[in-house]
Amino acid sequence: MTVLNVAKFGGTSVADATAMGCCADIVLANPATRVVVLSASAGVTNLLVTLAQGELGDEALGAQLAQLTGIQQRILDALSPNPELQAAIYAQLAEIEAMARQARLHTDAELADRLIACGEMMSSRLFTELLCQRGAKAQWVDVRRLLRTDSRFGKASVDLDATRSLCQQEIAPLLGDTILVTQGFIGSDEHGRTTTLGRGGSDYSAALLGEALDASSIEIWTDVPGIYTTDPRLVTRARPIPEISFAEAAEMATFGAKVLHPSTLQPAVRRDIPVFVGSSREPAAGGTWIRATTRSSPLFRAVALRRNQVLVTLHSPNMFHAYGFLAEVFGILARHRISVDLITTSEVSVSLTLDHTGSQSNGEATLSDKVLAELGELCKVKVESGLALVALIGNRMSEVNGVGSQVFATLQDHNIRMICYGASAHNLCFLVGEEEAAAVVNRLHQGLLG
């Protein structure tokens, strides 16, 4: 069986020519790496999102475009001259300007996706040239030929069967002696229109391509050396985790650990592909392997935090001993493709949490006025913001005596707004005020993880 590794590099890893050089070292050091997936250079996607909103005046628009051009030009200047590459990058920048000006007249989700996707198109072209100038046989590939999605612009869903078929036809025959460089975050629908997978979707893209090509491993290279027991910026005693299970890592990604996109592990789980997370700046520092099973399964593994959460409480006397109320609520949410994180119920009300950070590529908020209006026809709606979701991640947590008392004794000085426990043996989640979040994470880590 052929050993194939798919390597993905995030925005900070391809921020400039020096950072790209470190990524090239990593790729060339592993002969099994035959597919490289890139994010846009750091800061580029945010610039493109702003342009796609179409709200800038002439001066601000010019400043954004100049900043965008500067990022690409500095990388071009660090490479040996290549008129063809330079022409391709300039053409992309001209296309960006044209779309940005169009967005000021009228913008929509389809135009936003076409514009926002340009960041990955440029970074992948530049990186391909860097590999070629290092003497490698590298080929740029437009991922829109490979990754087929539906037409939900901003957060498209992937057609797995079509994607696998396209990958096997288009690029599998080239993997023997060529490094293929492509883009994360981007796909296309059946009409060839550009779509995006939602912010942070490059990790997911790499996993999807790995699944479609029957990869032996997937590497996610970022700016931190692996997954930590919690965010080291919040807790100085946070430590790296050498090995973690798919189930634990999925909980961490879902509940706020920013090292992985929440959807990343689904393709890896389906094909049982090990995933490595490491730092492109410090590859020798090691990292975290994510596998189906691990040698140790501690009761408490990590603490995750997700800020900017919204608590929606729906109150209706009609709930009392009635059938179908929750079905109607979730029917409304399903029509707007809104997923719920936590949920608790009483006889006449239900509370649920939503991630309000704007999961679509264009930054649009999840809870729109239209959703609130539909829910308001059904019941009284109360929306609370300024909250943070804290998740304690571990193993067998709902099966071991005393877990609740341990956790809540640790947090006795803090107000807990909502609790969810028992649905999974791998997490205990609760909602707290934003202002208390850092202290809560520190207290939990110190009291339960050491």
CSV table of N, CA and C in Angstrom, one decimal, residues 108-262:
chain,number,residue,atom,x,y,z
A,108,ASP,N,-23.6,39.9,-2.5
A,108,ASP,CA,-24.4,38.8,-2.1
A,108,ASP,C,-23.4,37.7,-1.7
A,109,ALA,N,-23.9,36.5,-1.2
A,109,ALA,CA,-23.1,35.5,-0.7
A,109,ALA,C,-22.2,34.8,-1.8
A,110,GLU,N,-22.8,34.8,-3.0
A,110,GLU,CA,-22.0,34.1,-4.1
A,110,GLU,C,-20.8,35.0,-4.4
A,111,LEU,N,-21.0,36.3,-4.6
A,111,LEU,CA,-19.9,37.2,-4.8
A,111,LEU,C,-18.9,37.2,-3.7
A,112,ALA,N,-19.4,37.2,-2.5
A,112,ALA,CA,-18.5,37.1,-1.3
A,112,ALA,C,-17.6,35.9,-1.4
A,113,ASP,N,-18.1,34.7,-1.7
A,113,ASP,CA,-17.3,33.5,-1.8
A,113,ASP,C,-16.2,33.6,-2.8
A,114,ARG,N,-16.6,34.2,-4.0
A,114,ARG,CA,-15.6,34.3,-5.1
A,114,ARG,C,-14.5,35.2,-4.7
A,115,LEU,N,-14.8,36.3,-4.0
A,115,LEU,CA,-13.8,37.2,-3.5
A,115,LEU,C,-12.9,36.7,-2.4
A,116,ILE,N,-13.6,36.1,-1.4
A,116,ILE,CA,-12.8,35.6,-0.3
A,116,ILE,C,-11.9,34.5,-0.6
A,117,ALA,N,-12.3,33.7,-1.6
A,117,ALA,CA,-11.5,32.5,-2.0
A,117,ALA,C,-10.1,32.9,-2.7
A,118,CYS,N,-10.0,34.2,-3.1
A,118,CYS,CA,-8.8,34.6,-3.8
A,118,CYS,C,-7.5,34.5,-2.9
A,119,GLY,N,-7.7,34.6,-1.6
A,119,GLY,CA,-6.5,34.5,-0.7
A,119,GLY,C,-5.8,33.2,-0.8
A,120,GLU,N,-6.5,32.1,-0.8
A,120,GLU,CA,-5.9,30.8,-0.9
A,120,GLU,C,-5.4,30.6,-2.3
A,121,MET,N,-6.0,31.1,-3.3
A,121,MET,CA,-5.5,31.0,-4.7
A,121,MET,C,-4.1,31.6,-4.9
A,122,MET,N,-3.9,32.7,-4.2
A,122,MET,CA,-2.6,33.4,-4.3
A,122,MET,C,-1.5,32.7,-3.5
A,123,SER,N,-1.8,32.4,-2.3
A,123,SER,CA,-0.8,31.7,-1.4
A,123,SER,C,-0.4,30.4,-2.0
A,124,SER,N,-1.3,29.6,-2.6
A,124,SER,CA,-0.9,28.3,-3.1
A,124,SER,C,-0.1,28.5,-4.4
A,125,ARG,N,-0.3,29.5,-5.2
A,125,ARG,CA,0.5,29.7,-6.3
A,125,ARG,C,2.0,30.1,-5.9
A,126,LEU,N,2.1,31.0,-4.9
A,126,LEU,CA,3.4,31.4,-4.4
A,126,LEU,C,4.1,30.2,-3.8
A,127,PHE,N,3.4,29.4,-3.1
A,127,PHE,CA,4.1,28.3,-2.4
A,127,PHE,C,4.6,27.2,-3.4
A,128,THR,N,3.8,27.0,-4.5
A,128,THR,CA,4.2,26.1,-5.5
A,128,THR,C,5.5,26.5,-6.2
A,129,GLU,N,5.6,27.8,-6.4
A,129,GLU,CA,6.8,28.4,-7.0
A,129,GLU,C,8.0,28.2,-6.1
A,130,LEU,N,7.8,28.4,-4.8
A,130,LEU,CA,8.8,28.2,-3.8
A,130,LEU,C,9.4,26.8,-3.9
A,131,LEU,N,8.5,25.8,-3.9
A,131,LEU,CA,8.9,24.4,-3.9
A,131,LEU,C,9.7,24.1,-5.2
A,132,CYS,N,9.2,24.7,-6.3
A,132,CYS,CA,9.9,24.5,-7.6
A,132,CYS,C,11.3,25.1,-7.6
A,133,GLN,N,11.4,26.2,-7.0
A,133,GLN,CA,12.7,26.9,-6.9
A,133,GLN,C,13.6,26.2,-5.9
A,134,ARG,N,13.1,25.3,-5.1
A,134,ARG,CA,13.9,24.4,-4.2
A,134,ARG,C,14.3,23.1,-4.9
A,135,GLY,N,13.8,23.0,-6.1
A,135,GLY,CA,14.2,21.8,-6.9
A,135,GLY,C,13.2,20.7,-6.9
A,136,ALA,N,12.0,20.9,-6.3
A,136,ALA,CA,11.0,19.9,-6.2
A,136,ALA,C,10.1,19.9,-7.4
A,137,LYS,N,9.5,18.7,-7.7
A,137,LYS,CA,8.6,18.7,-8.8
A,137,LYS,C,7.2,18.9,-8.2
A,138,ALA,N,6.7,20.2,-8.3
A,138,ALA,CA,5.5,20.6,-7.7
A,138,ALA,C,4.5,21.1,-8.7
A,139,GLN,N,3.3,20.9,-8.5
A,139,GLN,CA,2.2,21.3,-9.4
A,139,GLN,C,1.1,22.0,-8.7
A,140,TRP,N,0.7,23.1,-9.2
A,140,TRP,CA,-0.5,23.8,-8.6
A,140,TRP,C,-1.8,23.2,-9.1
A,141,VAL,N,-2.7,23.0,-8.2
A,141,VAL,CA,-4.0,22.4,-8.5
A,141,VAL,C,-5.1,23.3,-8.0
A,142,ASP,N,-6.1,23.6,-8.8
A,142,ASP,CA,-7.3,24.3,-8.4
A,142,ASP,C,-8.2,23.4,-7.7
A,143,VAL,N,-8.4,23.5,-6.4
A,143,VAL,CA,-9.2,22.6,-5.6
A,143,VAL,C,-10.7,22.6,-6.0
A,144,ARG,N,-11.1,23.6,-6.7
A,144,ARG,CA,-12.5,23.6,-7.2
A,144,ARG,C,-12.8,22.6,-8.3
A,145,ARG,N,-11.7,22.0,-8.8
A,145,ARG,CA,-11.9,20.8,-9.7
A,145,ARG,C,-12.1,19.5,-8.9
A,146,LEU,N,-11.9,19.6,-7.6
A,146,LEU,CA,-11.8,18.4,-6.8
A,146,LEU,C,-12.9,18.3,-5.8
A,147,LEU,N,-13.2,19.4,-5.1
A,147,LEU,CA,-14.0,19.4,-3.9
A,147,LEU,C,-15.4,19.9,-4.3
A,148,ARG,N,-16.3,19.0,-4.4
A,148,ARG,CA,-17.7,19.3,-4.9
A,148,ARG,C,-18.6,19.6,-3.7
A,149,THR,N,-19.4,20.7,-3.8
A,149,THR,CA,-20.2,21.1,-2.7
A,149,THR,C,-21.6,21.4,-3.2
A,150,ASP,N,-22.5,21.7,-2.2
A,150,ASP,CA,-23.8,22.2,-2.6
A,150,ASP,C,-23.7,23.7,-2.8
A,151,SER,N,-24.8,24.4,-3.0
A,151,SER,CA,-24.7,25.8,-3.4
A,151,SER,C,-25.0,26.7,-2.2
A,152,ARG,N,-24.7,26.3,-1.0
A,152,ARG,CA,-24.9,27.2,0.2
A,152,ARG,C,-23.7,28.0,0.4
A,153,PHE,N,-23.6,29.1,-0.2
A,153,PHE,CA,-22.4,30.0,-0.2
A,153,PHE,C,-22.2,30.5,1.3
A,154,GLY,N,-21.0,30.5,1.6
A,154,GLY,CA,-20.6,30.9,3.0
A,154,GLY,C,-20.3,29.8,3.9
A,155,LYS,N,-21.0,28.7,3.7
A,155,LYS,CA,-20.8,27.5,4.6
A,155,LYS,C,-21.4,26.3,3.8
A,156,ALA,N,-20.7,25.9,2.8
A,156,ALA,CA,-21.2,24.9,1.9
A,156,ALA,C,-21.0,23.5,2.5
A,157,SER,N,-21.9,22.5,2.1
A,157,SER,CA,-21.7,21.1,2.5
A,157,SER,C,-21.1,20.4,1.4
A,158,VAL,N,-20.3,19.4,1.7
A,158,VAL,CA,-19.5,18.7,0.7
A,158,VAL,C,-20.2,17.4,0.3
A,159,ASP,N,-20.2,17.1,-1.0
A,159,ASP,CA,-20.6,15.9,-1.6
A,159,ASP,C,-19.5,14.9,-1.6
A,160,LEU,N,-19.5,14.0,-0.6
A,160,LEU,CA,-18.3,13.1,-0.4
A,160,LEU,C,-18.1,12.2,-1.6
A,161,ASP,N,-19.1,11.6,-2.1
A,161,ASP,CA,-18.9,10.7,-3.2
A,161,ASP,C,-18.4,11.4,-4.5
A,162,ALA,N,-18.9,12.5,-4.8
A,162,ALA,CA,-18.4,13.2,-6.0
A,162,ALA,C,-17.0,13.7,-5.8
A,163,THR,N,-16.7,14.1,-4.5
A,163,THR,CA,-15.3,14.6,-4.2
A,163,THR,C,-14.3,13.4,-4.4
A,164,ARG,N,-14.7,12.3,-3.9
A,164,ARG,CA,-13.8,11.1,-3.9
A,164,ARG,C,-13.6,10.7,-5.4
A,165,SER,N,-14.6,10.7,-6.2
A,165,SER,CA,-14.5,10.3,-7.6
A,165,SER,C,-13.6,11.3,-8.3
A,166,LEU,N,-13.8,12.6,-8.1
A,166,LEU,CA,-13.0,13.6,-8.8
A,166,LEU,C,-11.5,13.5,-8.4
A,167,CYS,N,-11.2,13.3,-7.1
A,167,CYS,CA,-9.9,13.2,-6.6
A,167,CYS,C,-9.2,12.0,-7.2
A,168,GLN,N,-9.9,10.9,-7.3
A,168,GLN,CA,-9.3,9.7,-7.8
A,168,GLN,C,-9.0,9.8,-9.3
A,169,GLN,N,-9.9,10.5,-10.0
A,169,GLN,CA,-9.7,10.7,-11.5
A,169,GLN,C,-8.6,11.8,-11.8
A,170,GLU,N,-8.7,12.9,-11.1
A,170,GLU,CA,-7.9,14.1,-11.4
A,170,GLU,C,-6.5,14.0,-10.9
A,171,ILE,N,-6.3,13.6,-9.6
A,171,ILE,CA,-4.9,13.8,-9.1
A,171,ILE,C,-4.3,12.5,-8.5
A,172,ALA,N,-5.1,11.5,-8.3
A,172,ALA,CA,-4.4,10.3,-7.7
A,172,ALA,C,-3.3,9.7,-8.7
A,173,PRO,N,-3.5,9.8,-10.0
A,173,PRO,CA,-2.4,9.3,-10.9
A,173,PRO,C,-1.2,10.1,-10.8
A,174,LEU,N,-1.2,11.3,-10.3
A,174,LEU,CA,0.0,12.2,-10.3
A,174,LEU,C,0.8,12.1,-9.0
A,175,LEU,N,0.3,11.3,-8.0
A,175,LEU,CA,0.9,11.4,-6.7
A,175,LEU,C,2.3,10.7,-6.6
A,176,GLY,N,2.6,9.8,-7.5
A,176,GLY,CA,3.8,9.0,-7.4
A,176,GLY,C,5.1,9.9,-7.4
A,177,ASP,N,5.1,10.9,-8.2
A,177,ASP,CA,6.4,11.7,-8.3
A,177,ASP,C,6.2,13.2,-8.2
A,178,THR,N,5.0,13.7,-7.9
A,178,THR,CA,4.7,15.1,-7.9
A,178,THR,C,4.1,15.5,-6.6
A,179,ILE,N,4.5,16.7,-6.1
A,179,ILE,CA,3.9,17.3,-4.9
A,179,ILE,C,2.8,18.2,-5.4
A,180,LEU,N,1.5,18.0,-5.1
A,180,LEU,CA,0.4,18.7,-5.5
A,180,LEU,C,0.1,19.8,-4.5
A,181,VAL,N,0.0,21.0,-4.9
A,181,VAL,CA,-0.3,22.1,-3.9
A,181,VAL,C,-1.6,22.7,-4.3
A,182,THR,N,-2.5,22.7,-3.3
A,182,THR,CA,-3.9,23.2,-3.6
A,182,THR,C,-4.4,24.1,-2.4
A,183,GLN,N,-5.6,24.4,-2.4
A,183,GLN,CA,-6.2,25.4,-1.5
A,183,GLN,C,-7.1,24.7,-0.5
A,184,GLY,N,-7.1,25.2,0.7
A,184,GLY,CA,-8.1,24.8,1.7
A,184,GLY,C,-9.3,25.8,1.6
A,185,PHE,N,-10.4,25.4,2.3
A,185,PHE,CA,-11.5,26.3,2.5
A,185,PHE,C,-12.4,26.5,1.3
A,186,ILE,N,-12.0,26.1,0.1
A,186,ILE,CA,-12.7,26.4,-1.1
A,186,ILE,C,-13.3,25.1,-1.8
A,187,GLY,N,-14.4,25.2,-2.4
A,187,GLY,CA,-14.9,24.2,-3.3
A,187,GLY,C,-15.7,24.8,-4.4
A,188,SER,N,-16.5,24.0,-5.1
A,188,SER,CA,-17.4,24.6,-6.1
A,188,SER,C,-18.6,23.7,-6.2
A,189,ASP,N,-19.7,24.3,-6.6
A,189,ASP,CA,-21.0,23.6,-6.7
A,189,ASP,C,-21.1,22.9,-8.1
A,190,GLU,N,-22.2,22.3,-8.4
A,190,GLU,CA,-22.3,21.5,-9.6
A,190,GLU,C,-22.3,22.4,-10.9
A,191,HIS,N,-22.5,23.7,-10.7
A,191,HIS,CA,-22.5,24.6,-11.8
A,191,HIS,C,-21.1,25.3,-11.9
A,192,GLY,N,-20.1,24.9,-11.1
A,192,GLY,CA,-18.8,25.4,-11.2
A,192,GLY,C,-18.6,26.7,-10.5
A,193,ARG,N,-19.6,27.2,-9.7
A,193,ARG,CA,-19.5,28.4,-8.9
A,193,ARG,C,-18.7,28.2,-7.6
A,194,THR,N,-17.9,29.1,-7.3
A,194,THR,CA,-17.0,29.0,-6.1
A,194,THR,C,-17.8,29.1,-4.8
A,195,THR,N,-17.5,28.1,-3.9
A,195,THR,CA,-18.1,28.1,-2.6
A,195,THR,C,-17.0,28.1,-1.6
A,196,THR,N,-17.4,28.4,-0.3
A,196,THR,CA,-16.4,28.2,0.8
A,196,THR,C,-17.1,27.4,1.9
A,197,LEU,N,-16.2,26.8,2.8
A,197,LEU,CA,-16.7,25.9,3.8
A,197,LEU,C,-16.9,26.5,5.1
A,198,GLY,N,-16.8,27.8,5.2
A,198,GLY,CA,-16.9,28.4,6.5
A,198,GLY,C,-15.6,28.8,7.1
A,199,ARG,N,-15.5,29.7,8.0
A,199,ARG,CA,-14.2,30.2,8.5
A,199,ARG,C,-13.5,29.0,9.1
A,200,GLY,N,-12.2,28.9,8.9
A,200,GLY,CA,-11.4,27.8,9.5
A,200,GLY,C,-11.5,26.5,8.7
A,201,GLY,N,-12.1,26.5,7.5
A,201,GLY,CA,-12.4,25.3,6.8
A,201,GLY,C,-11.2,24.7,6.1
A,202,SER,N,-10.0,25.3,6.2
A,202,SER,CA,-8.9,24.7,5.5
A,202,SER,C,-8.5,23.3,6.1
A,203,ASP,N,-8.6,23.2,7.4
A,203,ASP,CA,-8.3,21.9,8.1
A,203,ASP,C,-9.2,20.9,7.6
A,204,TYR,N,-10.5,21.2,7.5
A,204,TYR,CA,-11.5,20.3,7.0
A,204,TYR,C,-11.2,19.9,5.6
A,205,SER,N,-10.8,20.8,4.7
A,205,SER,CA,-10.5,20.5,3.3
A,205,SER,C,-9.4,19.5,3.3
A,206,ALA,N,-8.3,19.6,4.1
A,206,ALA,CA,-7.2,18.7,4.1
A,206,ALA,C,-7.7,17.3,4.5
A,207,ALA,N,-8.6,17.2,5.5
A,207,ALA,CA,-9.1,15.9,5.9
A,207,ALA,C,-9.9,15.3,4.8
A,208,LEU,N,-10.7,16.1,4.1
A,208,LEU,CA,-11.6,15.6,3.1
A,208,LEU,C,-10.7,15.0,1.9
A,209,LEU,N,-9.7,15.8,1.6
A,209,LEU,CA,-8.8,15.3,0.5
A,209,LEU,C,-8.1,14.0,0.9
A,210,GLY,N,-7.7,14.0,2.2
A,210,GLY,CA,-7.0,12.8,2.7
A,210,GLY,C,-7.9,11.6,2.7
A,211,GLU,N,-9.2,11.8,3.0
A,211,GLU,CA,-10.2,10.7,2.9
A,211,GLU,C,-10.4,10.3,1.5
A,212,ALA,N,-10.5,11.2,0.6
A,212,ALA,CA,-10.8,10.9,-0.8
A,212,ALA,C,-9.6,10.2,-1.5
A,213,LEU,N,-8.4,10.4,-1.0
A,213,LEU,CA,-7.2,9.8,-1.6
A,213,LEU,C,-6.7,8.6,-0.8
A,214,ASP,N,-7.4,8.2,0.2
A,214,ASP,CA,-7.0,7.1,1.1
A,214,ASP,C,-5.6,7.3,1.7
A,215,ALA,N,-5.4,8.5,2.3
A,215,ALA,CA,-4.1,8.9,2.9
A,215,ALA,C,-3.8,8.1,4.1
A,216,SER,N,-2.5,7.9,4.4
A,216,SER,CA,-2.1,7.2,5.6
A,216,SER,C,-2.0,8.1,6.8
A,217,SER,N,-1.9,9.4,6.6
A,217,SER,CA,-1.8,10.4,7.7
A,217,SER,C,-2.2,11.8,7.1
A,218,ILE,N,-2.6,12.6,8.1
A,218,ILE,CA,-2.9,14.0,7.8
A,218,ILE,C,-2.2,14.9,8.8
A,219,GLU,N,-1.5,15.9,8.3
A,219,GLU,CA,-0.7,16.8,9.2
A,219,GLU,C,-1.4,18.2,9.1
A,220,ILE,N,-1.6,18.7,10.3
A,220,ILE,CA,-2.2,20.1,10.4
A,220,ILE,C,-1.0,20.9,11.1
A,221,TRP,N,-0.4,21.8,10.3
A,221,TRP,CA,0.7,22.6,10.7
A,221,TRP,C,0.2,24.0,11.0
A,222,THR,N,0.4,24.5,12.2
A,222,THR,CA,-0.1,25.8,12.7
A,222,THR,C,1.0,26.5,13.4
A,223,ASP,N,0.6,27.4,14.3
A,223,ASP,CA,1.6,28.2,15.0
A,223,ASP,C,1.8,27.8,16.5
A,224,VAL,N,1.2,26.6,16.8
A,224,VAL,CA,1.5,26.1,18.2
A,224,VAL,C,1.9,24.6,18.1
A,225,PRO,N,2.8,24.2,19.0
A,225,PRO,CA,3.3,22.8,18.9
A,225,PRO,C,2.3,21.8,19.5
A,226,GLY,N,1.1,21.6,18.8
A,226,GLY,CA,0.2,20.6,19.2
A,226,GLY,C,-1.0,21.1,20.0
A,227,ILE,N,-1.7,20.2,20.5
A,227,ILE,CA,-2.9,20.5,21.3
A,227,ILE,C,-2.5,20.6,22.8
A,228,TYR,N,-2.9,21.6,23.5
A,228,TYR,CA,-2.6,21.7,24.9
A,228,TYR,C,-3.8,21.4,25.8
A,229,THR,N,-3.5,21.2,27.1
A,229,THR,CA,-4.5,20.9,28.1
A,229,THR,C,-5.5,22.1,28.2
A,230,THR,N,-5.1,23.3,27.9
A,230,THR,CA,-6.0,24.4,27.7
A,230,THR,C,-5.2,25.5,27.0
A,231,ASP,N,-5.8,26.6,26.7
A,231,ASP,CA,-5.1,27.7,26.0
A,231,ASP,C,-4.0,28.2,26.9
A,232,PRO,N,-2.7,28.0,26.4
A,232,PRO,CA,-1.6,28.5,27.2
A,232,PRO,C,-1.5,30.0,27.4
A,233,ARG,N,-2.3,30.8,26.6
A,233,ARG,CA,-2.4,32.2,26.8
A,233,ARG,C,-3.2,32.5,28.0
A,234,LEU,N,-4.1,31.6,28.5
A,234,LEU,CA,-4.9,31.8,29.6
A,234,LEU,C,-4.3,31.2,30.9
A,235,VAL,N,-3.7,30.0,30.7
A,235,VAL,CA,-3.1,29.3,31.8
A,235,VAL,C,-1.7,29.0,31.6
A,236,THR,N,-0.8,29.5,32.4
A,236,THR,CA,0.6,29.4,32.2
A,236,THR,C,1.1,27.9,32.4
A,237,ARG,N,0.3,27.1,33.1
A,237,ARG,CA,0.7,25.8,33.4
A,237,ARG,C,0.1,24.8,32.4
A,238,ALA,N,-0.5,25.3,31.4
A,238,ALA,CA,-1.0,24.4,30.3
A,238,ALA,C,0.1,23.7,29.7
A,239,ARG,N,-0.1,22.4,29.3
A,239,ARG,CA,1.0,21.6,28.8
A,239,ARG,C,0.5,20.9,27.5
A,240,PRO,N,1.4,20.6,26.6
A,240,PRO,CA,1.1,19.9,25.4
A,240,PRO,C,0.6,18.4,25.7
A,241,ILE,N,-0.3,17.9,24.8
A,241,ILE,CA,-0.8,16.6,25.0
A,241,ILE,C,-0.1,15.8,23.8
A,242,PRO,N,0.7,14.8,24.1
A,242,PRO,CA,1.4,14.0,23.0
A,242,PRO,C,0.4,13.2,22.2
A,243,GLU,N,-0.6,12.7,22.8
A,243,GLU,CA,-1.5,11.8,22.1
A,243,GLU,C,-3.0,11.9,22.7
A,244,ILE,N,-3.9,12.0,21.8
A,244,ILE,CA,-5.3,12.2,22.2
A,244,ILE,C,-6.2,11.4,21.3
A,245,SER,N,-7.4,11.0,21.8
A,245,SER,CA,-8.3,10.2,21.0
A,245,SER,C,-9.1,11.1,20.1
A,246,PHE,N,-9.7,10.5,19.0
A,246,PHE,CA,-10.6,11.2,18.1
A,246,PHE,C,-11.7,11.8,18.9
A,247,ALA,N,-12.3,11.0,19.8
A,247,ALA,CA,-13.4,11.5,20.6
A,247,ALA,C,-13.1,12.7,21.4
A,248,GLU,N,-12.0,12.7,22.1
A,248,GLU,CA,-11.6,13.8,22.9
A,248,GLU,C,-11.2,15.0,22.1
A,249,ALA,N,-10.5,14.8,21.0
A,249,ALA,CA,-10.1,15.9,20.1
A,249,ALA,C,-11.4,16.6,19.5
A,250,ALA,N,-12.3,15.8,19.1
A,250,ALA,CA,-13.5,16.3,18.5
A,250,ALA,C,-14.3,17.2,19.5
A,251,GLU,N,-14.4,16.7,20.8
A,251,GLU,CA,-15.0,17.5,21.8
A,251,GLU,C,-14.3,18.9,22.0
A,252,MET,N,-12.9,18.8,22.0
A,252,MET,CA,-12.2,20.0,22.2
A,252,MET,C,-12.4,21.0,21.0
A,253,ALA,N,-12.4,20.5,19.8
A,253,ALA,CA,-12.6,21.3,18.6
A,253,ALA,C,-14.0,21.9,18.6
A,254,THR,N,-15.0,21.1,19.0
A,254,THR,CA,-16.3,21.6,19.0
A,254,THR,C,-16.5,22.7,20.0
A,255,PHE,N,-15.9,22.5,21.2
A,255,PHE,CA,-16.2,23.5,22.3
A,255,PHE,C,-15.1,24.5,22.5
A,256,GLY,N,-14.3,24.9,21.4
A,256,GLY,CA,-13.6,26.1,21.5
A,256,GLY,C,-12.1,26.0,21.2
A,257,ALA,N,-11.4,24.8,21.3
A,257,ALA,CA,-10.0,24.7,21.1
A,257,ALA,C,-9.8,25.1,19.6
A,258,LYS,N,-9.0,26.2,19.4
A,258,LYS,CA,-8.9,26.8,18.0
A,258,LYS,C,-7.9,26.1,17.2
A,259,VAL,N,-7.2,25.1,17.7
A,259,VAL,CA,-6.1,24.4,16.9
A,259,VAL,C,-6.7,23.6,15.7
A,260,LEU,N,-7.9,23.1,15.9
A,260,LEU,CA,-8.6,22.3,14.9
A,260,LEU,C,-10.0,22.9,14.6
A,261,HIS,N,-10.4,22.9,13.3
A,261,HIS,CA,-11.7,23.2,12.9
A,261,HIS,C,-12.6,22.0,13.3
A,262,PRO,N,-13.8,22.3,13.9
A,262,PRO,CA,-14.6,21.2,14.4
A,262,PRO,C,-14.9,20.0,13.5
